XYZ file of C-alpha atoms in Angstrom:
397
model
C 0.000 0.000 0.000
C 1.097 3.579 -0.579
C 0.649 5.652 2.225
C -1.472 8.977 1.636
C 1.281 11.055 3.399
C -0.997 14.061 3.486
C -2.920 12.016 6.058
C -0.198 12.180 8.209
C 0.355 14.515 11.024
C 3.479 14.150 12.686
C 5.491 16.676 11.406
C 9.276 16.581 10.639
C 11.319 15.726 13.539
C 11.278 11.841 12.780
C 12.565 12.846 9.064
C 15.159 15.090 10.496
C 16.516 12.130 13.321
C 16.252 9.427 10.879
C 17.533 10.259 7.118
C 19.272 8.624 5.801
C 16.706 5.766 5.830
C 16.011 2.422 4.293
C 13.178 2.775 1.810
C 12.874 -0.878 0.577
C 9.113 -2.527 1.113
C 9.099 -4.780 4.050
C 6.789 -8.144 3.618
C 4.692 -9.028 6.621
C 4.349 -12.702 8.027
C 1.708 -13.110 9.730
C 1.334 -16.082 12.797
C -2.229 -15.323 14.496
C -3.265 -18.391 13.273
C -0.759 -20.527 14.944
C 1.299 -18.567 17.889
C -1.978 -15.959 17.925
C -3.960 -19.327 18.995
C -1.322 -19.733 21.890
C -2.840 -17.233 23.655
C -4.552 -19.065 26.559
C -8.217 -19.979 26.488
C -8.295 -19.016 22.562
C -9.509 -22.033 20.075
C -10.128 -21.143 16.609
C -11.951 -24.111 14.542
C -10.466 -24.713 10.820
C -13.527 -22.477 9.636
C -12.372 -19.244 11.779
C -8.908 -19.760 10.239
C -10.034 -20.082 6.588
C -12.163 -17.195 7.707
C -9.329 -15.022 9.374
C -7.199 -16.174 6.417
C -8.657 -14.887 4.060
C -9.575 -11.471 5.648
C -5.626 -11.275 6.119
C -5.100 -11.996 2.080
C -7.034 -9.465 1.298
C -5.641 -7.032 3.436
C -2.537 -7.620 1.932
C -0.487 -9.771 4.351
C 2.207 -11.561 2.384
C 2.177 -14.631 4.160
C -0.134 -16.673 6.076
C 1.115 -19.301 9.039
C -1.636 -21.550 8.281
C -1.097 -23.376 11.656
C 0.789 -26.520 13.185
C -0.817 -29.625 11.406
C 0.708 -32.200 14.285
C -1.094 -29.980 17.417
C -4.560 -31.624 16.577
C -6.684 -33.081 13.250
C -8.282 -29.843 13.773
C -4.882 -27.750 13.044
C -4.449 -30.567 10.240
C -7.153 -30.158 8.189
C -7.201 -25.968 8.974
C -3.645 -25.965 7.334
C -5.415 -28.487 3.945
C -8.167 -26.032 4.036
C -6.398 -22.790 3.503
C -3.369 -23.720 1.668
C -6.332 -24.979 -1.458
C -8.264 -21.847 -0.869
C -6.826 -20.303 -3.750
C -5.020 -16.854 -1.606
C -3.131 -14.773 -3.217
C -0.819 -14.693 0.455
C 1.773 -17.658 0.502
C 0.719 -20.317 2.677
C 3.309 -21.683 4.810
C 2.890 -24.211 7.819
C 5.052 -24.885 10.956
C 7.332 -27.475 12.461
C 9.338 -28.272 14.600
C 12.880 -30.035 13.629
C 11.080 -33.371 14.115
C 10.934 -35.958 11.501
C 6.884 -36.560 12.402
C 6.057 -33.280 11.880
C 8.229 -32.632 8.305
C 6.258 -35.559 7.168
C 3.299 -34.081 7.923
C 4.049 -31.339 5.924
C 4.697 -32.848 2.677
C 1.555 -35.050 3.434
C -0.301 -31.583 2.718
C 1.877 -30.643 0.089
C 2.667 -27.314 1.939
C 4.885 -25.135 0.012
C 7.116 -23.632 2.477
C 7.322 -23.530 6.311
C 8.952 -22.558 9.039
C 10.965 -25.321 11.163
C 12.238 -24.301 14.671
C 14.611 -25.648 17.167
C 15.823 -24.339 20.482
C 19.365 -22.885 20.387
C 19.639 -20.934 23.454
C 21.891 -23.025 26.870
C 18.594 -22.330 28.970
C 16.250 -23.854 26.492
C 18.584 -26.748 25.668
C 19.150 -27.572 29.003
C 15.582 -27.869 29.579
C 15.041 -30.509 27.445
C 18.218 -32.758 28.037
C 20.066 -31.886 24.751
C 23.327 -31.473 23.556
C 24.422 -28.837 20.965
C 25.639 -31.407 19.126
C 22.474 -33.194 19.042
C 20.333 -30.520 18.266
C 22.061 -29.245 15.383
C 21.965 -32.582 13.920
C 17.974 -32.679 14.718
C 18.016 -29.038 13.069
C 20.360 -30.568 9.241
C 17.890 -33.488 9.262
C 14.753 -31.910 9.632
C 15.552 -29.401 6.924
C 16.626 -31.479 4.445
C 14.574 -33.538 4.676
C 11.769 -31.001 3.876
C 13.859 -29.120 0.900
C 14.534 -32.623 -0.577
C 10.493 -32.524 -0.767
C 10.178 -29.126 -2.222
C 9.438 -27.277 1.228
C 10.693 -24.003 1.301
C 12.440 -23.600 4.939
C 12.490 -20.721 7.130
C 14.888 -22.046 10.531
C 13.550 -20.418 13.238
C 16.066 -20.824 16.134
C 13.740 -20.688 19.315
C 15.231 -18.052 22.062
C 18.023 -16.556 19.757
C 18.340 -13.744 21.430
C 19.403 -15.732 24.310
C 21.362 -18.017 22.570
C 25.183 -17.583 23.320
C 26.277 -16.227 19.706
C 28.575 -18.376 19.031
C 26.088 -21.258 18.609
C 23.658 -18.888 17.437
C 26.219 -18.397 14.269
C 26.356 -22.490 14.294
C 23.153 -23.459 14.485
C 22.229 -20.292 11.814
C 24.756 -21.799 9.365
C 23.832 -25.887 9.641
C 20.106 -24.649 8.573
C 21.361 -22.607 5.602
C 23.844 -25.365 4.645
C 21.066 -27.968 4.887
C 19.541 -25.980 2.747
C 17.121 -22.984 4.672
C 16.393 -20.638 1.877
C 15.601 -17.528 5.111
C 16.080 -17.531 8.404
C 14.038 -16.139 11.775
C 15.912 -14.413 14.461
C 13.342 -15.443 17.665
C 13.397 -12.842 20.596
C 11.257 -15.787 22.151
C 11.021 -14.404 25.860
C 10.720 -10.740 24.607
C 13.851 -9.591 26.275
C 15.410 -7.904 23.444
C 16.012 -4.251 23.513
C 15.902 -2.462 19.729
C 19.021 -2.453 19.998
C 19.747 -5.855 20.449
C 16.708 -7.160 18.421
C 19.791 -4.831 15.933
C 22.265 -6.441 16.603
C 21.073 -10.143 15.946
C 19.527 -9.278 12.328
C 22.479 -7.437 10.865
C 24.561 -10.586 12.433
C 22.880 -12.676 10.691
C 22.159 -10.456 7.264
C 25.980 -10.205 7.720
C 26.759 -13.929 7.994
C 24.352 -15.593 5.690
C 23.143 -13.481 2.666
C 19.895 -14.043 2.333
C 16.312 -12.963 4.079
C 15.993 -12.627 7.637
C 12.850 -12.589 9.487
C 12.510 -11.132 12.605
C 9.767 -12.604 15.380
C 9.614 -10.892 18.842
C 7.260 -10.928 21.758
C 6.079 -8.036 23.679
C 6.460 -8.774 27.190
C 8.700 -5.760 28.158
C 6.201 -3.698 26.220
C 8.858 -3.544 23.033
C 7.207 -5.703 20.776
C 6.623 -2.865 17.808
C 10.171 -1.095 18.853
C 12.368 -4.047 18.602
C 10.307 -5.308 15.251
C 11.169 -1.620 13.498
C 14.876 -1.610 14.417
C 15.458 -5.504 13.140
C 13.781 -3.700 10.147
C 16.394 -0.323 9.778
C 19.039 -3.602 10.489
C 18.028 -5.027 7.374
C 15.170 -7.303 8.530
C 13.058 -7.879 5.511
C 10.750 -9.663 6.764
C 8.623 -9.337 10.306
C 6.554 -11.947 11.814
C 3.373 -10.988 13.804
C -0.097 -11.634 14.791
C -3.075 -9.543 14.284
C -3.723 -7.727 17.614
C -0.608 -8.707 19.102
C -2.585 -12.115 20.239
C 0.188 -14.840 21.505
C 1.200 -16.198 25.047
C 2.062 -14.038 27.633
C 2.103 -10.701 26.806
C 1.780 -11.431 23.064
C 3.750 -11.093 20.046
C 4.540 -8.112 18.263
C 0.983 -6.729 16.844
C 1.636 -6.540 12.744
C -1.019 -3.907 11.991
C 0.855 -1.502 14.816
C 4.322 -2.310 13.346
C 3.085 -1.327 9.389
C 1.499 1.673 10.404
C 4.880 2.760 12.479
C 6.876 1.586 9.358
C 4.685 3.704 6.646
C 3.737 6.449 8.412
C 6.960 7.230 10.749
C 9.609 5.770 9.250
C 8.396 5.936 5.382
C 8.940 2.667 4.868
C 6.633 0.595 2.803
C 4.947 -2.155 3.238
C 2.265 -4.142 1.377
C -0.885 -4.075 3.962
C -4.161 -2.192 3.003
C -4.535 -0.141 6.616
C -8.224 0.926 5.913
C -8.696 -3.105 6.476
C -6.970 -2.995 9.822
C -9.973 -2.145 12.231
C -12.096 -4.813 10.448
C -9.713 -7.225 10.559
C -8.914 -6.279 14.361
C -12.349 -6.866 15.280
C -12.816 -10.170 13.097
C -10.030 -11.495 14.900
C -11.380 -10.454 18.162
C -14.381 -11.625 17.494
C -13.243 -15.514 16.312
C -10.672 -15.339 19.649
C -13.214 -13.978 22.141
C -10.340 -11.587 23.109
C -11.445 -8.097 23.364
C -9.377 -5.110 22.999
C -9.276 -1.751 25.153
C -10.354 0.916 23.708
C -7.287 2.540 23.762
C -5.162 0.010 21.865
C -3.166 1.523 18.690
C -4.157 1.588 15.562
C -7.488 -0.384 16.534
C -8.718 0.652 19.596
C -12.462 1.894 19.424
C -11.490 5.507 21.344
C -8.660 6.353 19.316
C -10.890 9.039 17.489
C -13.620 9.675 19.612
C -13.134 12.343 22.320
C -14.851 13.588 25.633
C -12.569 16.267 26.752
C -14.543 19.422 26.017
C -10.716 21.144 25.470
C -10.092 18.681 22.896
C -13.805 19.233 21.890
C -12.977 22.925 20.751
C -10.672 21.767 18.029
C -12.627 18.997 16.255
C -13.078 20.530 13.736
C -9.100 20.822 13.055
C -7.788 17.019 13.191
C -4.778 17.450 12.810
C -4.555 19.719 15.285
C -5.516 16.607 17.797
C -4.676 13.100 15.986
C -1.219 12.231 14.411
C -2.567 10.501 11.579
C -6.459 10.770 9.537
C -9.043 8.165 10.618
C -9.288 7.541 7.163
C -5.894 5.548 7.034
C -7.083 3.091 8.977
C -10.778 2.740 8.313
C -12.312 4.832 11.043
C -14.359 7.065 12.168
C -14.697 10.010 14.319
C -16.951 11.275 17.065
C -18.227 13.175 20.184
C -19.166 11.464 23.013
C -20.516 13.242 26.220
C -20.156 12.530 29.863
C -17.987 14.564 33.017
C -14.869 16.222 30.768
C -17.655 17.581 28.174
C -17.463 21.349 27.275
C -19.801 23.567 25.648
C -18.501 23.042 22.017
C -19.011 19.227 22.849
C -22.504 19.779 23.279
C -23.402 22.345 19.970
C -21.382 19.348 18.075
C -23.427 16.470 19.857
C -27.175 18.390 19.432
C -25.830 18.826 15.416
C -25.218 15.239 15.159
C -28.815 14.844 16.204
C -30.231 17.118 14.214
C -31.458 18.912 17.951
C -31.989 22.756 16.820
C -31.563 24.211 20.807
C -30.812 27.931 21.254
C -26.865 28.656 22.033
C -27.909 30.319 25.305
C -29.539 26.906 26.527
C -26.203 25.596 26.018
C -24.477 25.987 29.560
C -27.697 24.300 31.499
C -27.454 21.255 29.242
C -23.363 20.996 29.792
C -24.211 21.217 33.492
C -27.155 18.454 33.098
C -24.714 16.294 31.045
C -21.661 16.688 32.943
C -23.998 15.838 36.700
C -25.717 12.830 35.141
C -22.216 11.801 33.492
C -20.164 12.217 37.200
C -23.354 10.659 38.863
C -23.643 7.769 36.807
C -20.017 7.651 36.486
C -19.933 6.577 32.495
C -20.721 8.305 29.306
C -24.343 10.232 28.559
C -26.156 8.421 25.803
C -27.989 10.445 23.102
C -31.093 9.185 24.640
C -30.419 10.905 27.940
C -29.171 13.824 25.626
C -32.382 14.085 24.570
C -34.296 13.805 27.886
C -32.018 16.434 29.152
C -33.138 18.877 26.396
C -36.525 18.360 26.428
C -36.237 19.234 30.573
C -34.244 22.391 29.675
C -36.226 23.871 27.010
C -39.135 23.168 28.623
C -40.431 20.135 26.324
C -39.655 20.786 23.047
C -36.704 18.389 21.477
C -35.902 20.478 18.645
C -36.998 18.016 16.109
């Protein structure tokens, strides 16, 4: 998507701090259907992630982790169903560097696919493994699946906390086994942008070819860390729709384009007047509901009730860094304690309520007592009620 630049208010400090900048497009991966489903309680049936799957093709997500086809026949026969649904989006599955579940894969005739394995001392202490071992698990697993015409992504699980120099080993047996790209995992989300950095132009240095970046947002750096893998030569980042994943989520994909287009005027293929619909299809399929004030697709991002705020409605720009209209919103008035008087002449417009300007000041009084008293928003219906009392009946309809 190009980005309608005059639609975005933020001025030209972020121009002056970052030039020179990469311009190149960046693709978007998207995992909601697999590592969004991790998030706990969440089950999506194979007809929500057709569903979901195809809202994300045709908002322009590049690529579509249909799911893990050896978690259940349920993740099986999701991952059949949307890699024949005819997407535009590449369909690619997941594995893990297990025989059993490469098989699986070229039982569907996937395409491409991620295939992970731990690399970090922690993680492979965990389980009882050597290095050795696992890098031998990790030359088997994807050969074996490029011998069948899978495409391979190696995903090395906890990279960022794998000591580097088996994080340049284990890197280099998946390439030499024949990993077309690789995925630097921030797994844990401990990875400051600068580290997230340091890891992608380590491995764009290393191994020449596209490197993926997939981070988690439990320090709250999720979007940060995925935008400086991306100035490090990233070309690809991984996320989910809504930042959906276990604990605190993974890096939310619709946050990270907008940030990439409209801050860092870098380009990326998603259509962001799709990105609220999509949001609350998601939502919707995951029973996971979003605050209000969540970027990019929160419901309040372009309503206000702050009557100071109120008095400049009519100037967006002057009170939003970026048009509704981007991102497939709309914009509104809503009444309740922090009203002011210009909140309610815009709120009796919207409802066609013709009320003398001097009647103003008793209804802001009415609205902002019933608001405090009630301690929530005013609804137009008790907008109305409030009029009638204060003009002595009449409605102004």
């Amino acid at each position: 998507m190009t980005l309608d630049r005059s639609k975005v208010w933020t001025g030209s400090i972020n121009e002056q701090a970052l030039e020179p900048q990469p311009r190149a497009t960046v693709g978007l991966y998207d995992t909601t259907l697999r590592d969004g489903e991790q998030t706990i309680g969440v089950v999506l049936t194979p007809d929500d992630k057709l569903e979901i799957a195809r809202a994300l093709d045709a908002a322009g997500v590049d690529r579509i982790e249909a799911g893990f086809p050896r978690v259940s026949k349920e993740d099986f026969e999701a991952v059949r169903m949307i890699a024949d649904a005819g997407l535009r989006a590449e369909v690619w599955g997941f594995s893990r560097a297990v025989q059993a579940d490469v098989e699986a894969l070229v039982e569907l005739g996937v395409q491409a696919s991620v295939i992970e394995s731990p690399i970090s001392e922690g993680k492979l202490e965990a389980l009882g493994v050597s290095r050795d071992v696992m890098l031998e698990r990790i030359r088997t697993a994807v050969s074996f699946a490029t011998e069948h015409g899978i495409r391979v992504a190696f995903f090395g699980v906890d990279s960022s906390r794998a000591e580097l120099e088996f994080f340049d080993r284990a890197y280099t047996a998946a390439v030499e086994a024949g990993a077309a790209e690789v995925v630097v995992v921030d797994t844990l989300g401990i990875a400051t942008p600068e580290a997230a950095a340091f890891l992608v132009s380590r491995a764009v240095d290393r191994l020449d070819l596209p490197v993926h970046w997939h981070g988690h947002d439990d320090f709250g750096l999720g979007t940060a860390a995925a935008i400086a893998a991306v100035q490090a030569g990233a070309s690809w980042v991984q996320g989910t729709v809504n930042g959906m994943g276990e604990r605190a989520g993974n890096a939310d994909l619709v946050e990270v384009a907008l940030a990439l287009e409209a801050l860092y005027g870098i380009p990326t293929r998603l259509d962001l007047t799709q990105a609220r619909a999509l949001s609350r299809l998601v939502a919707e399929r995951a029973g996971t509901p979003l605050p209000p004030w969540k970027a990019v697709t929160g419901e309040a991002l372009f309503t206000r009730e702050s009557g100071a705020v109120a008095a400049q409605f009519h100037d967006p720009p002057a009170i939003e860094p970026y048009s509704s209209e981007l991102v497939g919103a709309e914009r509104g008035i809503v009444l309740g304690k922090k009203s002011g008087i210009d909140s309610i002449r815009i709120a009796l417009d919207r409802l066609g309520l013709d009320v003398p300007a001097d009647r103003h000041p008793e209804i802001l009084a009415a609205v902002k007592k019933l608001g405090t008293q009630k301690e929530r928003l005013v609804t137009d219906t008790e907008l109305r009620r409030i009029v009638r009392r204060t003009t002595g009946g009449a409605d102004g309809t």
